[in-house]
Short mmCIF file of C-alpha atoms in Angstrom, two decimals:
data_model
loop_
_atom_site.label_atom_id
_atom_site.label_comp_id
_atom_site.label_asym_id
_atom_site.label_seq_id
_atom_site.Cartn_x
_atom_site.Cartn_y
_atom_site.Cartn_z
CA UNK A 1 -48.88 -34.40 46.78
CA UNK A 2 -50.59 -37.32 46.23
CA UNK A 3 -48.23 -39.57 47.75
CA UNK A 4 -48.89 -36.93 51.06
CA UNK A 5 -52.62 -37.73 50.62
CA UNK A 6 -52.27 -41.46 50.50
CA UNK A 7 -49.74 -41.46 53.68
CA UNK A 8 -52.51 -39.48 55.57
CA UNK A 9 -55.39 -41.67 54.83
CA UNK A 10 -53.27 -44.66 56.00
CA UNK A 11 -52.64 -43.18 58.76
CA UNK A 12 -56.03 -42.11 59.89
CA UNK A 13 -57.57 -45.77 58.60
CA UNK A 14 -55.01 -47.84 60.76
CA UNK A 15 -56.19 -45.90 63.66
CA UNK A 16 -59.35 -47.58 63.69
CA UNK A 17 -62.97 -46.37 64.33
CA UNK A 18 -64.18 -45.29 67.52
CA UNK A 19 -66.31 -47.91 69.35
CA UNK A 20 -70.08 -46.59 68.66
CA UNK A 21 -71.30 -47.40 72.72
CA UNK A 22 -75.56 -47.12 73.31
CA UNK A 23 -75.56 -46.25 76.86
CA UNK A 24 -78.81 -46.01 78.80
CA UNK A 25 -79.63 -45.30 82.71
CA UNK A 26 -80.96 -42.12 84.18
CA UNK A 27 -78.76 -38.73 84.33
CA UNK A 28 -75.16 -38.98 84.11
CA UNK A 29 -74.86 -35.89 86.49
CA UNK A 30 -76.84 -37.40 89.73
CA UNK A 31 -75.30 -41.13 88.96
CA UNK A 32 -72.40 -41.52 91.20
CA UNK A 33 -72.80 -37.95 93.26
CA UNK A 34 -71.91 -37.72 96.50
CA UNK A 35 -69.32 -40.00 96.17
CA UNK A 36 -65.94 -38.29 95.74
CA UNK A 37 -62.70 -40.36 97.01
CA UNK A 38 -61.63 -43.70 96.99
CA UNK A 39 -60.96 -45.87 94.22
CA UNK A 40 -62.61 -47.74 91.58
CA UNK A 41 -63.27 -51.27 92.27
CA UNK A 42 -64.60 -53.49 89.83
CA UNK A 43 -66.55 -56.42 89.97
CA UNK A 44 -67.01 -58.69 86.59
CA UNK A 45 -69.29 -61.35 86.54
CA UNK A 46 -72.26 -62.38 83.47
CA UNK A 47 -74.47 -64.69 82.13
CA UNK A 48 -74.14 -68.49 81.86
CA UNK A 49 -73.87 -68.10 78.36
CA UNK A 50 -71.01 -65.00 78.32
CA UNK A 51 -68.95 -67.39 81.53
CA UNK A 52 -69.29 -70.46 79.23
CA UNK A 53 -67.47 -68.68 76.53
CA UNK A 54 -63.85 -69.63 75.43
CA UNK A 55 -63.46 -66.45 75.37
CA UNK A 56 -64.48 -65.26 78.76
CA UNK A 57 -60.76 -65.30 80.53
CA UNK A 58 -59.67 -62.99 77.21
CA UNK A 59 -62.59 -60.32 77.70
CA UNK A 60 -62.04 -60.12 81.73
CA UNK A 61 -58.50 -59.53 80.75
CA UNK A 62 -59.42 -56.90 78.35
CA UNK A 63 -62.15 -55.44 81.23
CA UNK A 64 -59.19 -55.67 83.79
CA UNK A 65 -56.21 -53.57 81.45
CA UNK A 66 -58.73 -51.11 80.55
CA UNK A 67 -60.30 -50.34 83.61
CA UNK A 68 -56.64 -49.98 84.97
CA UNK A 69 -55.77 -47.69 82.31
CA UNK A 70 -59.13 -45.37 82.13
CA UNK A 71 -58.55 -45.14 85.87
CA UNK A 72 -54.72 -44.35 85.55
CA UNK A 73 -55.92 -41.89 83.01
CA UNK A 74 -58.46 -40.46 85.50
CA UNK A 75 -55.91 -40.31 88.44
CA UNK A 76 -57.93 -42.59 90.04
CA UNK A 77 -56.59 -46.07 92.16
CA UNK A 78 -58.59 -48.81 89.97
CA UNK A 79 -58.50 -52.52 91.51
CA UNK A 80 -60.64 -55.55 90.78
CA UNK A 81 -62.90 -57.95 92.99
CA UNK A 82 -63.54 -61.22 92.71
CA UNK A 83 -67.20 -63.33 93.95
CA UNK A 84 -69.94 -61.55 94.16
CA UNK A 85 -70.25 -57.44 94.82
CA UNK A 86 -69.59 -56.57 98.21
CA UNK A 87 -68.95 -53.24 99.67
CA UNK A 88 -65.58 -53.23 101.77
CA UNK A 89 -66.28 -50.03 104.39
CA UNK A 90 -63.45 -48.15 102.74
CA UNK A 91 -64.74 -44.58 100.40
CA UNK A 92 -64.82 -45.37 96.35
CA UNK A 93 -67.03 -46.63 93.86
CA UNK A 94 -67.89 -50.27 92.94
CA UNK A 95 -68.37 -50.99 89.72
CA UNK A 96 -70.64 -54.10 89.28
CA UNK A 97 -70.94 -55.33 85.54
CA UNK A 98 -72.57 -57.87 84.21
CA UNK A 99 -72.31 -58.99 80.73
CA UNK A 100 -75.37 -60.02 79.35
CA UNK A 101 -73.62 -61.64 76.08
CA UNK A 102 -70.42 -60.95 73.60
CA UNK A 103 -68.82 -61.90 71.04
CA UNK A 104 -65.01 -61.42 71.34
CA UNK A 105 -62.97 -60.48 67.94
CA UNK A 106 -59.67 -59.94 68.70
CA UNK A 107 -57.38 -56.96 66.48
CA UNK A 108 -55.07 -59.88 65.15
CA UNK A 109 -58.09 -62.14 63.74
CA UNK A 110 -60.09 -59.00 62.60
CA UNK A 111 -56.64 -57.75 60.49
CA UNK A 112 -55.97 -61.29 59.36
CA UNK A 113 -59.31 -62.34 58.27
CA UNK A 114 -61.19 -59.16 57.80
CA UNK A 115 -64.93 -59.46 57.23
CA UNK A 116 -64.45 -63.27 57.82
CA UNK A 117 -64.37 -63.23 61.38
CA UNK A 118 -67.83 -61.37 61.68
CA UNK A 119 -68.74 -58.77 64.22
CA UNK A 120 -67.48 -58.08 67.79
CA UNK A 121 -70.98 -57.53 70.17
CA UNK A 122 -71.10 -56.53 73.74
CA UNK A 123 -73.94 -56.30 75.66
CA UNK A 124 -73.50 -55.66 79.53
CA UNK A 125 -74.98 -53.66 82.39
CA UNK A 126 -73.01 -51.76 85.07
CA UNK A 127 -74.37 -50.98 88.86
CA UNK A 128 -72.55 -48.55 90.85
CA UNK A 129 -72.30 -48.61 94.26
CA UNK A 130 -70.85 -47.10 97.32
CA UNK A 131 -68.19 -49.16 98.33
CA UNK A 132 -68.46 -47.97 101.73
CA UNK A 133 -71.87 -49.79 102.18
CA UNK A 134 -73.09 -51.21 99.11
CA UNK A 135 -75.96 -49.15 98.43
CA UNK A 136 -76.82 -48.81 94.70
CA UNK A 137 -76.42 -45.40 93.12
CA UNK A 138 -77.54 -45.97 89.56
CA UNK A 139 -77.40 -48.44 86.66
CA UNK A 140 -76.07 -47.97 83.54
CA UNK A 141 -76.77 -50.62 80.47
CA UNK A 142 -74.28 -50.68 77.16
CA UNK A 143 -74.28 -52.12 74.07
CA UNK A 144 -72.12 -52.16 71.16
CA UNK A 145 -71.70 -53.71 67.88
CA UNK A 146 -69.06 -53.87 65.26
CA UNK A 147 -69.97 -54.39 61.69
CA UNK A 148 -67.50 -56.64 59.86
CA UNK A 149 -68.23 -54.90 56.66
CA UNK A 150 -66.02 -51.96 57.73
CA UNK A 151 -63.01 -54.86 57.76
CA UNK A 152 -60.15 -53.93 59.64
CA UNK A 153 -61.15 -50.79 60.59
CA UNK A 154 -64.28 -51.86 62.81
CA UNK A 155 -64.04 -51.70 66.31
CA UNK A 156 -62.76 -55.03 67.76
CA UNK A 157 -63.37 -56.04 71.27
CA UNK A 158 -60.52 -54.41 72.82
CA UNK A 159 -61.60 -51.19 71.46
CA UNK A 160 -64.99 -51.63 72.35
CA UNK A 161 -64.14 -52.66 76.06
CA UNK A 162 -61.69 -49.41 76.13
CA UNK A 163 -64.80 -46.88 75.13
CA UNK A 164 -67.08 -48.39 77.61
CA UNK A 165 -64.71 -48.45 80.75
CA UNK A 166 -63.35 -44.95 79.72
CA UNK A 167 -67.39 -44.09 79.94
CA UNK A 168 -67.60 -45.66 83.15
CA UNK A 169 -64.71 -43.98 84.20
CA UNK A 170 -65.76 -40.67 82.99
CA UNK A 171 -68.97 -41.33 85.07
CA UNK A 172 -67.30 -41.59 88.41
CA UNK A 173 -64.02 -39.76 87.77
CA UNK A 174 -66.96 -36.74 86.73
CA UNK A 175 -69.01 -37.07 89.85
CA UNK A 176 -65.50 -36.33 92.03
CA UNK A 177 -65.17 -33.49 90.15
CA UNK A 178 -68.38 -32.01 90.79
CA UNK A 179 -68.79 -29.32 93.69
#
């Protein structure tokens, strides 16, 4: 029995916690409304600070897979764009973020040096818009920390990239389902 009980808290710590997201920006319900095909197109840019980063290419990569995947999970076509936003005259949702700062920690440094490699932070502000023509239909800000303290069970990076883009997601994918 207690070997059961130790098996089971393994196995619910090396799942991880949850990425705790602060979102702000109007009513989640009106956001995106009125916009109901088309895919998900987003747009990645940020601060001189976050672009200076040696760690920028590694959290556009992260944005990029879990955009894709929220999207995938969403049934929704997800693709990226590159400059800055434009609308293309086609039906979706354009995703604008910028990322105000971060601090990338990846899973492998977080389980190898636990509280030694300090906390993962993301701070970043998303502007939807209608692809078709551009115009703005609501703003979004997030922010996220990780406290080291919580070792290898914090949220890393990754993780906290995944909850925000499955929030965007959520945000447009909920708007298409609306009547």
């Amino acid at each position: 029995m207690r070997n059961s009980a130790l098996l089971l808290a393994a196995i619910l710590g090396l799942g991880g916690c949850a990425a705790n997201v602060r979102q702000s920006g109007g009513d989640s319900t009106s956001l995106v409304a009125g916009t109901r095909a088309g895919p998900i197109v987003l747009n990645l840019d940020g601060s001189g600070g976050a672009t200076a980063s040696e760690d920028w290419a590694r959290l556009k990569d992260a944005w990029r897979e879990s955009m894709q995947s929220a999207a995938a999970a969403a049934g929704a076509e997800f693709s990226m764009q590159d400059g800055a936003p434009h609308a293309t005259g086609q039906s979706g949702v354009l995703v604008a973020v910028h990322v105000e700062s971060f601090r990338y920690v990846s899973t492998g440094a977080r389980y190898g040096l636990g509280v030694m490699t300090g906390n993962a932070t993301l701070d970043a502000k998303a502007t939807f818009r209608d692809l078709k023509d551009g115009n703005v239909l609501g703003e979004r800000s997030y922010s996220t920390r990780s406290s080291a303290w919580q070792g290898i069970f914090s949220a890393m990076t990754p993780k906290q990239v995944d909850t925000i883009s499955r929030q965007i997601v959520d945000e447009v994918a909920g708007a298409r389902r609306s009547p």
